[in-house]
Short mmCIF file of C-alpha atoms in Angstrom, two decimals:
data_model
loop_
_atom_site.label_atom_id
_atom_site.label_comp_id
_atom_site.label_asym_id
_atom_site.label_seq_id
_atom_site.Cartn_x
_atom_site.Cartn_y
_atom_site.Cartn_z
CA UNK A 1 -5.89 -8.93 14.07
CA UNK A 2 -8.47 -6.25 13.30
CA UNK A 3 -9.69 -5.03 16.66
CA UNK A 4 -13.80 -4.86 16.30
CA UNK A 5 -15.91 -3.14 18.72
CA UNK A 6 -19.42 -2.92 19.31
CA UNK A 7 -19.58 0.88 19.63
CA UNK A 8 -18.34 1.01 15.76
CA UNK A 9 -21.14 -1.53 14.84
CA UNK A 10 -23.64 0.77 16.60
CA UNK A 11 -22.05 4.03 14.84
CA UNK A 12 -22.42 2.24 11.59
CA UNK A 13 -26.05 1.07 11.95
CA UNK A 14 -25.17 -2.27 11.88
CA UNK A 15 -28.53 -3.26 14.68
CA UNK A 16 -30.85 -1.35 12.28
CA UNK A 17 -33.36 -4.83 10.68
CA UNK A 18 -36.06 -4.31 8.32
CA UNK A 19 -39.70 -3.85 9.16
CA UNK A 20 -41.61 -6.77 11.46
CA UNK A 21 -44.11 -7.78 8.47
CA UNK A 22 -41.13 -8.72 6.24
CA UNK A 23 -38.64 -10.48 8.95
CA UNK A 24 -38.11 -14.08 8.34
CA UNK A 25 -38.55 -16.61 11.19
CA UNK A 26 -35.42 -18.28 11.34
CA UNK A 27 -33.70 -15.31 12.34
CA UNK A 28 -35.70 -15.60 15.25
CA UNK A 29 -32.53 -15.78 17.55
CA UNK A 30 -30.86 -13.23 16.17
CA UNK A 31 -33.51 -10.40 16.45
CA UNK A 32 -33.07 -8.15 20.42
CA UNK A 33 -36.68 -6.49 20.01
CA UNK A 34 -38.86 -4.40 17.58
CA UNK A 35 -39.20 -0.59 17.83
CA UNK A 36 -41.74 1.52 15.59
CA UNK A 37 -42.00 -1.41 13.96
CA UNK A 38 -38.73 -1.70 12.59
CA UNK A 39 -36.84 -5.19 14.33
CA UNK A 40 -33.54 -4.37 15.60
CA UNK A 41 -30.65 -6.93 15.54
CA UNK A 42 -29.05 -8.00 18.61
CA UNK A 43 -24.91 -7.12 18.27
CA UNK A 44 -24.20 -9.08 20.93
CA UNK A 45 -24.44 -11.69 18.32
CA UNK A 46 -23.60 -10.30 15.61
CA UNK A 47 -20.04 -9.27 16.93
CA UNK A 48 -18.34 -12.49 17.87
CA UNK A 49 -19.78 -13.63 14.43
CA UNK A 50 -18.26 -11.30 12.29
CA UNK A 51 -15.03 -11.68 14.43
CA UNK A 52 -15.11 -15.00 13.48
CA UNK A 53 -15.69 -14.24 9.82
CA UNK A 54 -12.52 -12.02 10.11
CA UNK A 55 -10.36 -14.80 11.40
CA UNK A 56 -11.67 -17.22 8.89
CA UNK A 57 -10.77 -14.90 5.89
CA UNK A 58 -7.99 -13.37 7.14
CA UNK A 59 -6.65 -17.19 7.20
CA UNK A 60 -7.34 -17.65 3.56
CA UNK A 61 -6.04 -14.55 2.75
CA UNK A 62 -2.58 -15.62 4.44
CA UNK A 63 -2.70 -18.58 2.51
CA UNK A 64 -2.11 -16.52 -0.31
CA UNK A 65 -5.85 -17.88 -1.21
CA UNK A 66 -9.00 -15.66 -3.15
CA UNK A 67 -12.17 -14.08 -1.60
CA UNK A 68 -14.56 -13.00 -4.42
CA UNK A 69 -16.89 -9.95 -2.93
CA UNK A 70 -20.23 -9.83 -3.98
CA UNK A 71 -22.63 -7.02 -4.02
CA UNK A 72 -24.77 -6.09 -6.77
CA UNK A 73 -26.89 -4.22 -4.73
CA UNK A 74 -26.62 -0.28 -6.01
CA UNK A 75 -25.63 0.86 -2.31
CA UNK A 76 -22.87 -1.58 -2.45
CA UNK A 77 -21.83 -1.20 -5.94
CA UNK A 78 -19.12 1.42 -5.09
CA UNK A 79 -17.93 0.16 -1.54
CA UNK A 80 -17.38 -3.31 -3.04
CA UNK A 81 -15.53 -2.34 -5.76
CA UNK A 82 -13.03 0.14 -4.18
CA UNK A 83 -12.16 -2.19 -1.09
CA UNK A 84 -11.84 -5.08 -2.93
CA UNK A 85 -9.40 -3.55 -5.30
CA UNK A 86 -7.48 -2.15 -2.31
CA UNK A 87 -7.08 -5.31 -0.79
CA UNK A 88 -6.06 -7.08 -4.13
CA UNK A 89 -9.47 -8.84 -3.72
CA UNK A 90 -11.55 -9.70 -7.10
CA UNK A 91 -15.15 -8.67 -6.78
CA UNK A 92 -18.54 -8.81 -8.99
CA UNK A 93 -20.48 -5.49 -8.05
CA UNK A 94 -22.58 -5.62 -11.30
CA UNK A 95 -25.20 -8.50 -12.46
CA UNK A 96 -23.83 -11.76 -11.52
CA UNK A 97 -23.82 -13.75 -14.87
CA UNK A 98 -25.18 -17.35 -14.23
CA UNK A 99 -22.53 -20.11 -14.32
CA UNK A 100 -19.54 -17.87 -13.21
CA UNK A 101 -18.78 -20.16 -10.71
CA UNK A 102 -20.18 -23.74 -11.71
CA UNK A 103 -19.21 -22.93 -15.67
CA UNK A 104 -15.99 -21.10 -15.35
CA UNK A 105 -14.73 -22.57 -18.61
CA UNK A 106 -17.41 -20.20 -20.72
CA UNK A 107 -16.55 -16.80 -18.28
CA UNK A 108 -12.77 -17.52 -18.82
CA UNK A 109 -13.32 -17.39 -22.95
CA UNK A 110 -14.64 -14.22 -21.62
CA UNK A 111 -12.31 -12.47 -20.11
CA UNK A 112 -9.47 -13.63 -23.13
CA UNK A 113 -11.53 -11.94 -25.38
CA UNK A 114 -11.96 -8.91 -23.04
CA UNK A 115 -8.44 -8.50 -22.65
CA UNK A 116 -7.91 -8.75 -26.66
CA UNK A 117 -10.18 -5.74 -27.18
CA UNK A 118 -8.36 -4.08 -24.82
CA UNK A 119 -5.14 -5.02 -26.53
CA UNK A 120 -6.46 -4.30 -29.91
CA UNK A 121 -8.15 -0.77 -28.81
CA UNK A 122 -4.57 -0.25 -27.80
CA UNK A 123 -3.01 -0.41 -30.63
CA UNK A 124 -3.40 2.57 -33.36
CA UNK A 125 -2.29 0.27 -36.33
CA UNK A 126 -4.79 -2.16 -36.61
CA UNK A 127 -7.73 1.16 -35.09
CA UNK A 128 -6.75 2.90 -37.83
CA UNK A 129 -7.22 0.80 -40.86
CA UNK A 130 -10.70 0.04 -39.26
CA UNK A 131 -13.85 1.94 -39.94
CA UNK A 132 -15.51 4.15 -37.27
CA UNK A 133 -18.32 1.83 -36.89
CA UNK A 134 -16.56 -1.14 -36.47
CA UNK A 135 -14.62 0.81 -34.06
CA UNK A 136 -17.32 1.72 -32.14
CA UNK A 137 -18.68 -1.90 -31.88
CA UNK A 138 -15.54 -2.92 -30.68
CA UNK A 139 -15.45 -0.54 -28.20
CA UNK A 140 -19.18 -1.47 -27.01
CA UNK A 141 -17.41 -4.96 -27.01
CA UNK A 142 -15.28 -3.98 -24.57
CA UNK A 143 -17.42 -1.85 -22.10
CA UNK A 144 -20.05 -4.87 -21.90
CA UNK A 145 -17.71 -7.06 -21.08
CA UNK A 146 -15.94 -5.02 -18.68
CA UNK A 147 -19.07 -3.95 -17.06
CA UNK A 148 -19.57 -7.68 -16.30
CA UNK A 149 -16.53 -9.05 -15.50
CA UNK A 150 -13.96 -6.35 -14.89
CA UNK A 151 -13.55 -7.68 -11.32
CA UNK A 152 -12.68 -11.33 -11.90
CA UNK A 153 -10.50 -10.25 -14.56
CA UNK A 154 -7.55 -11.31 -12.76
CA UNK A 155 -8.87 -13.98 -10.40
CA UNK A 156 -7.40 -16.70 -11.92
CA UNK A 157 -9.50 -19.29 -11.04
CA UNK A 158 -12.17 -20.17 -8.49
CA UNK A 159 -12.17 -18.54 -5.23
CA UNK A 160 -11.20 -19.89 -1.81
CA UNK A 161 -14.41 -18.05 -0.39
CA UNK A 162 -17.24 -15.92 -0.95
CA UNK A 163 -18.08 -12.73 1.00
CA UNK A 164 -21.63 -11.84 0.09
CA UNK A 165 -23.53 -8.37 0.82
CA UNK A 166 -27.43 -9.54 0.92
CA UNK A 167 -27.14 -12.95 0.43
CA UNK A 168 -31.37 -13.00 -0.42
CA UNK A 169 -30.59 -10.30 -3.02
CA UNK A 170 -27.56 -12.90 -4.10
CA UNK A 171 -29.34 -16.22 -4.36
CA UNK A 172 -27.91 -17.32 -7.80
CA UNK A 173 -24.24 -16.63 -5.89
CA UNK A 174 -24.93 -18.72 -3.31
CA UNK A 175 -26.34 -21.64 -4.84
CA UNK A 176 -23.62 -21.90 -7.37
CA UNK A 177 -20.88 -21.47 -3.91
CA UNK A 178 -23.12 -24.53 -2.10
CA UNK A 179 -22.89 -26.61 -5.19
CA UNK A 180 -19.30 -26.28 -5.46
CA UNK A 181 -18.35 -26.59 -1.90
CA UNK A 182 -17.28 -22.87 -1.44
CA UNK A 183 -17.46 -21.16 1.91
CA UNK A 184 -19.90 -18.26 2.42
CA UNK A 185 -19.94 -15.04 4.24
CA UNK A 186 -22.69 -13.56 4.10
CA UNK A 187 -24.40 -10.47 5.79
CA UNK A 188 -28.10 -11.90 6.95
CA UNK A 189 -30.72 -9.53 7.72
CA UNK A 190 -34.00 -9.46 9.26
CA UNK A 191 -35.53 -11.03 6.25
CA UNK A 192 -33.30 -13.38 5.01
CA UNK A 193 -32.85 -17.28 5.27
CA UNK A 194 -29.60 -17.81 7.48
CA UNK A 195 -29.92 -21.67 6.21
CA UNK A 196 -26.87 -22.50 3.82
CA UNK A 197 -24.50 -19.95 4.97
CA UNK A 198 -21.12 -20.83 6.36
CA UNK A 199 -20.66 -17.68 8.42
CA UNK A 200 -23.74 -16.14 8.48
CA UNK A 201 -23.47 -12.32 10.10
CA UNK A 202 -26.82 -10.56 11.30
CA UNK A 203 -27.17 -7.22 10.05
CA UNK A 204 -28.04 -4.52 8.46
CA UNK A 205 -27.31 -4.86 4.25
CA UNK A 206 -29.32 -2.16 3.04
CA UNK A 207 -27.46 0.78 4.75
CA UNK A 208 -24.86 2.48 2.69
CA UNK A 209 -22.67 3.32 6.03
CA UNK A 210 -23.01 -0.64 7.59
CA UNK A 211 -22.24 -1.87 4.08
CA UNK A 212 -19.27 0.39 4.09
CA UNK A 213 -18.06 -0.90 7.44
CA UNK A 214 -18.32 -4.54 6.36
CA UNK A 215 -16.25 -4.04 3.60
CA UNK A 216 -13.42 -2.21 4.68
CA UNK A 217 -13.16 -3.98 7.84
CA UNK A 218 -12.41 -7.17 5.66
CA UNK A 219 -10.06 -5.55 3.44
CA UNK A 220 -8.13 -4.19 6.46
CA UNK A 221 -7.72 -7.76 7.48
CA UNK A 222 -6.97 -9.12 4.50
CA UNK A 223 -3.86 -6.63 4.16
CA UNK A 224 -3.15 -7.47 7.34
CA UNK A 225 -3.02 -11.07 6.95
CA UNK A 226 -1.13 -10.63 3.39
CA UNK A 227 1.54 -8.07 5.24
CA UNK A 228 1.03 -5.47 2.84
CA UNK A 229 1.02 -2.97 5.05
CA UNK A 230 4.75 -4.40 6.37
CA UNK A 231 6.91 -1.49 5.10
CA UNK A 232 10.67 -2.09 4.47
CA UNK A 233 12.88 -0.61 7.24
CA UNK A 234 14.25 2.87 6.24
CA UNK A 235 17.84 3.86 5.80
CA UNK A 236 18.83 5.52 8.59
CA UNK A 237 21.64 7.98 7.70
CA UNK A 238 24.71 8.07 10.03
CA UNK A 239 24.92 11.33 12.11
CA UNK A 240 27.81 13.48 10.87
CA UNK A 241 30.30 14.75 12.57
CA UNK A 242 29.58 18.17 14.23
CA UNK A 243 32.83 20.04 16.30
CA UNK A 244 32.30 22.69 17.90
CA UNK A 245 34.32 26.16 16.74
CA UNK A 246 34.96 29.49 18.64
CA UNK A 247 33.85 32.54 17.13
CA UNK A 248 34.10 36.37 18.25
CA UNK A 249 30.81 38.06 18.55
CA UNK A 250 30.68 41.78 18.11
CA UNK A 251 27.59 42.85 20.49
CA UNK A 252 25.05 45.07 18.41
CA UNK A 253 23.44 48.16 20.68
CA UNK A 254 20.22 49.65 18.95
CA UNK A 255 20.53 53.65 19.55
CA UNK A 256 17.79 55.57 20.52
CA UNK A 257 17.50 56.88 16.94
CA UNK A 258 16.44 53.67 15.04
CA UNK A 259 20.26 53.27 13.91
CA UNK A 260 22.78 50.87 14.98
CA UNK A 261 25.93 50.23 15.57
CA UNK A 262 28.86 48.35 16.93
CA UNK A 263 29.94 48.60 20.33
CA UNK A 264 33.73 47.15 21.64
CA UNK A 265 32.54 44.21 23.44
CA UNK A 266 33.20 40.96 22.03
CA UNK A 267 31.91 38.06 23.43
CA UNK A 268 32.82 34.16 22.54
CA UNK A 269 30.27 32.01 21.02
CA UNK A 270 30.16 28.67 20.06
CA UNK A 271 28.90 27.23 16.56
CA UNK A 272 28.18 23.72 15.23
CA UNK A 273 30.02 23.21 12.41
CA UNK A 274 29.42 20.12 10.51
CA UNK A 275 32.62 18.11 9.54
CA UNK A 276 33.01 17.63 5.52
CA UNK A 277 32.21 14.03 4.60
CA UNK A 278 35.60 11.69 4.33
CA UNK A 279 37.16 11.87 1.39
CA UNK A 280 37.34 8.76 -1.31
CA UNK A 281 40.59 6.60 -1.37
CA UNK A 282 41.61 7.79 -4.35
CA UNK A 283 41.69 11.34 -3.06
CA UNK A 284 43.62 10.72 0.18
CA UNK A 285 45.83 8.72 -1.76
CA UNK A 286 46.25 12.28 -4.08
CA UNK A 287 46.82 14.26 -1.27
CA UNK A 288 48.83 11.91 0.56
CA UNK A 289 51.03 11.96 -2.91
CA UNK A 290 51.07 15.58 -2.76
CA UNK A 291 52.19 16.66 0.22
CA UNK A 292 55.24 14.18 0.05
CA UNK A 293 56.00 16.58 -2.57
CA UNK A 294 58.17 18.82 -1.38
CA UNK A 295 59.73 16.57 1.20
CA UNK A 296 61.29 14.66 -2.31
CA UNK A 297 62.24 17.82 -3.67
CA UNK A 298 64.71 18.30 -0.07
CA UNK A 299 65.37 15.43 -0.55
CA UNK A 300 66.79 15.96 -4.13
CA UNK A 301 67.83 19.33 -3.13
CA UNK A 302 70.58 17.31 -0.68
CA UNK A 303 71.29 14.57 -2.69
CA UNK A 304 72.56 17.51 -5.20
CA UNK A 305 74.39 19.16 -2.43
CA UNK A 306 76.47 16.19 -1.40
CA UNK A 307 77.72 15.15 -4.88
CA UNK A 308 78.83 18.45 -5.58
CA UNK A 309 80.88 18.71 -2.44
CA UNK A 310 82.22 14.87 -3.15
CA UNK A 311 82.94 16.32 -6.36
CA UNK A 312 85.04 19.42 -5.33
CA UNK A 313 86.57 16.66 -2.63
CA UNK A 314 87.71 14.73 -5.05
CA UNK A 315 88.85 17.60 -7.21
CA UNK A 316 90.90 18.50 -4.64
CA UNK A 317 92.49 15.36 -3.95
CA UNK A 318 93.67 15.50 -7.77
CA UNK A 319 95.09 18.52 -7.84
CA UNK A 320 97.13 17.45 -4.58
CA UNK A 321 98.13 14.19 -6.12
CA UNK A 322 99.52 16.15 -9.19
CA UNK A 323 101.40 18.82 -7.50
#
C-alpha cells in the first residue's frame, strides 16, 4: 500500500482552501481556521480520507476493474492525462460531452468512427486518390474527435469508479455517476458541496502541485494493486570457474635517469585465470575419438607384428617338414 504522510500533503499545498466569502457551509467540518482571509483545510481529515480513497481504488484496480479520471480543469489537463495513461487508467481531461456515461451507446459510435479515420489516414491508397480538401476534413475529423474522446478510447465500457478533480467544476460528471450508481472520488474544496460524493477528500483543486500529488499518488496505487511494477526475476549467470596460476614476475627498478630496466629478481605472483566454458557433447565426443587415435594405430602396428612372425613360424615349420 502507498504509504501517505501528512508532511507530503503540507509540501504539496494540499490545506491551502479558497477565500472565506466563497466557502460553502457544509464543509463546515472540514475547514481548521481562516488566515488573511483565505480558509485553510484541516489534514487531519483530509488524510485518513484520501487513505481510504486509496484502498477503495486500489481494490478495484486489483479487480482488474476501470477508474475514469476526470479533470477538465486547465491546471489538471496535463497531470490527468499523463498519470492516467501511466497507470493504464482512461481519463477525460478535455470538455466532458453530455451523456458519456448515461448514453454510452452514441460515444461508442464515436470512438468506431474515430478509430476508422485513424485507420483510413493510415493508409496511403485510399489518401491518395482523395483530394486535399477532403483530406483535410478528414483529418479535422479526426483531431475533434480525438480531442474529445482520446482517453476513453480504450475503456471498453463503463467504469468501475470515478476519480474527479473539482467535482463543482465537474457537475455534469457527477450527476451522470449518481444516476448510474457509480462510485465517486472526488477532491472537495472550500467551496464545494461534499453532498453526493462517495469519498469525498477536502482539499485544495485549484493548485497545479496538490493536483499533481492527487494524481500520481493514485496511479502509484493502482500499479501497485495491478503488480505492474512486479518485475520477472533475472537470470543469474553461474560463476565460472577461476584457478589460480603461478607466474614469474620480473621486478621493474626506475633509474635515476627517467629510464628503466630489468633487475634479476623474480618474484611469484598469482593470477585468476578464468576456466574456458565446457565443451558441447559433440566435441568431447571428437576429442575423445581423437586421442584414441593413435592408441588404434599401436594397436594395428602389433596386430601386424604378430602375423608376420606367425607367418615366418609357420614358414619355418614347412621348410622343416620338407627337408
Amino acid at each position: 500500500m502507498i504509504e501517505v504522510t501528512m508532511r507530503q500533503m503540507l509540501e504539496a499545498g494540499v490545506h491551502f482552501g479558497h477565500q472565506t466569502r466563497y466557502w460553502n457551509p457544509k464543509m463546515a467540518s472540514f475547514i481548521y481556521g481562516s488566515r488573511h482571509k483565505i480558509h485553510i483545510i484541516n489534514l487531519e481529515e483530509t488524510l485518513p480520507r484520501f487513505r481510504e480513497a486509496l484502498k477503495f481504488l486500489s481494490d478495484i484496480a486489483a479487480n482488474k476493474g476501470r477508474v475514469l479520471f476526470v479533470g477538465t480543469k486547465h491546471a489538471a489537463r496535463e497531470a490527468v492525462r499523463e498519470e492516467a495513461i501511466r497507470c493504464g487508467m482512461p481519463y477525460v481531461n478535455h470538455r466532458w460531452l453530455g451523456g458519456m456515461l448515461t448514453n454510452y451507446k452514441t460515444i461508442r459510435q464515436s470512438i468506431k468512427r474515430l478509430k476508422e479515420l485513424e485507420e483510413l489516414l493510415q493508409d496511403e491508397k485510399i489518401t491518395s486518390r482523395l483530394t486535399k480538401k477532403e483530406v483535410l476534413r478528414l483529418v479535422g475529423e479526426k483531431d475533434k474527435l480525438s480531442t474529445l474522446i482520446e482517453g476513453v478510447k480504450n475503456m471498453g465500457g463503463l467504469p468501475d469508479a470515478l476519480f474527479i478533480i473539482d467535482v463543482g467544476n465537474e457537475k455534469i460528471a457527477v450527476k451522470e455517476a449518481q444516476r448510474l450508481s457509480i462510485p465517486i472520488v472526488g477532491i472537495v474544496d472550500t467551496n464545494n458541496n461534499p453532498d453526493g460524493i462517495d469519498f469525498p477528500i477536502p482539499g485544495n483543486d485549484d493548485a497545479l502541485r496538490a493536483i499533481r500529488f492527487y494524481c500520481k499518488t493514485l496511479a502509484d496505487a493502482i500499479i501497485e494493486a495491478r503488480g505492474v511494477l512486479d518485475l520477472a526475476p533475472a537470470k543469474v549467470e553461474e560463476p565460472q570457474a577461476k584457478t589460480k596460476v603461478k607466474v614469474k614476475k620480473v621486478v621493474k627498478k626506475k633509474l635515476e635517469d627517467g629510464l628503466s630496466e630489468d633487475s634479476g629478481e623474480e618474484g611469484e605472483a598469482e593470477l585468476e585465470v578464468v576456466a574456458a566454458p565446457k565443451a558441447s557433447k559433440a566435441a568431447a565426443k571428437k576429442k575423445a575419438v581423437g586421442n584414441k587415435k593413435p592408441k588404434d594405430k599401436e594397436e594395428s602396428e602389433s596386430v601386424k607384428e604378430k602375423t608376420a612372425k606367425n607367418r615366418t613360424v609357420r614358414s619355418a615349420h614347412a621348410s622343416d617338414e620338407d627337408e
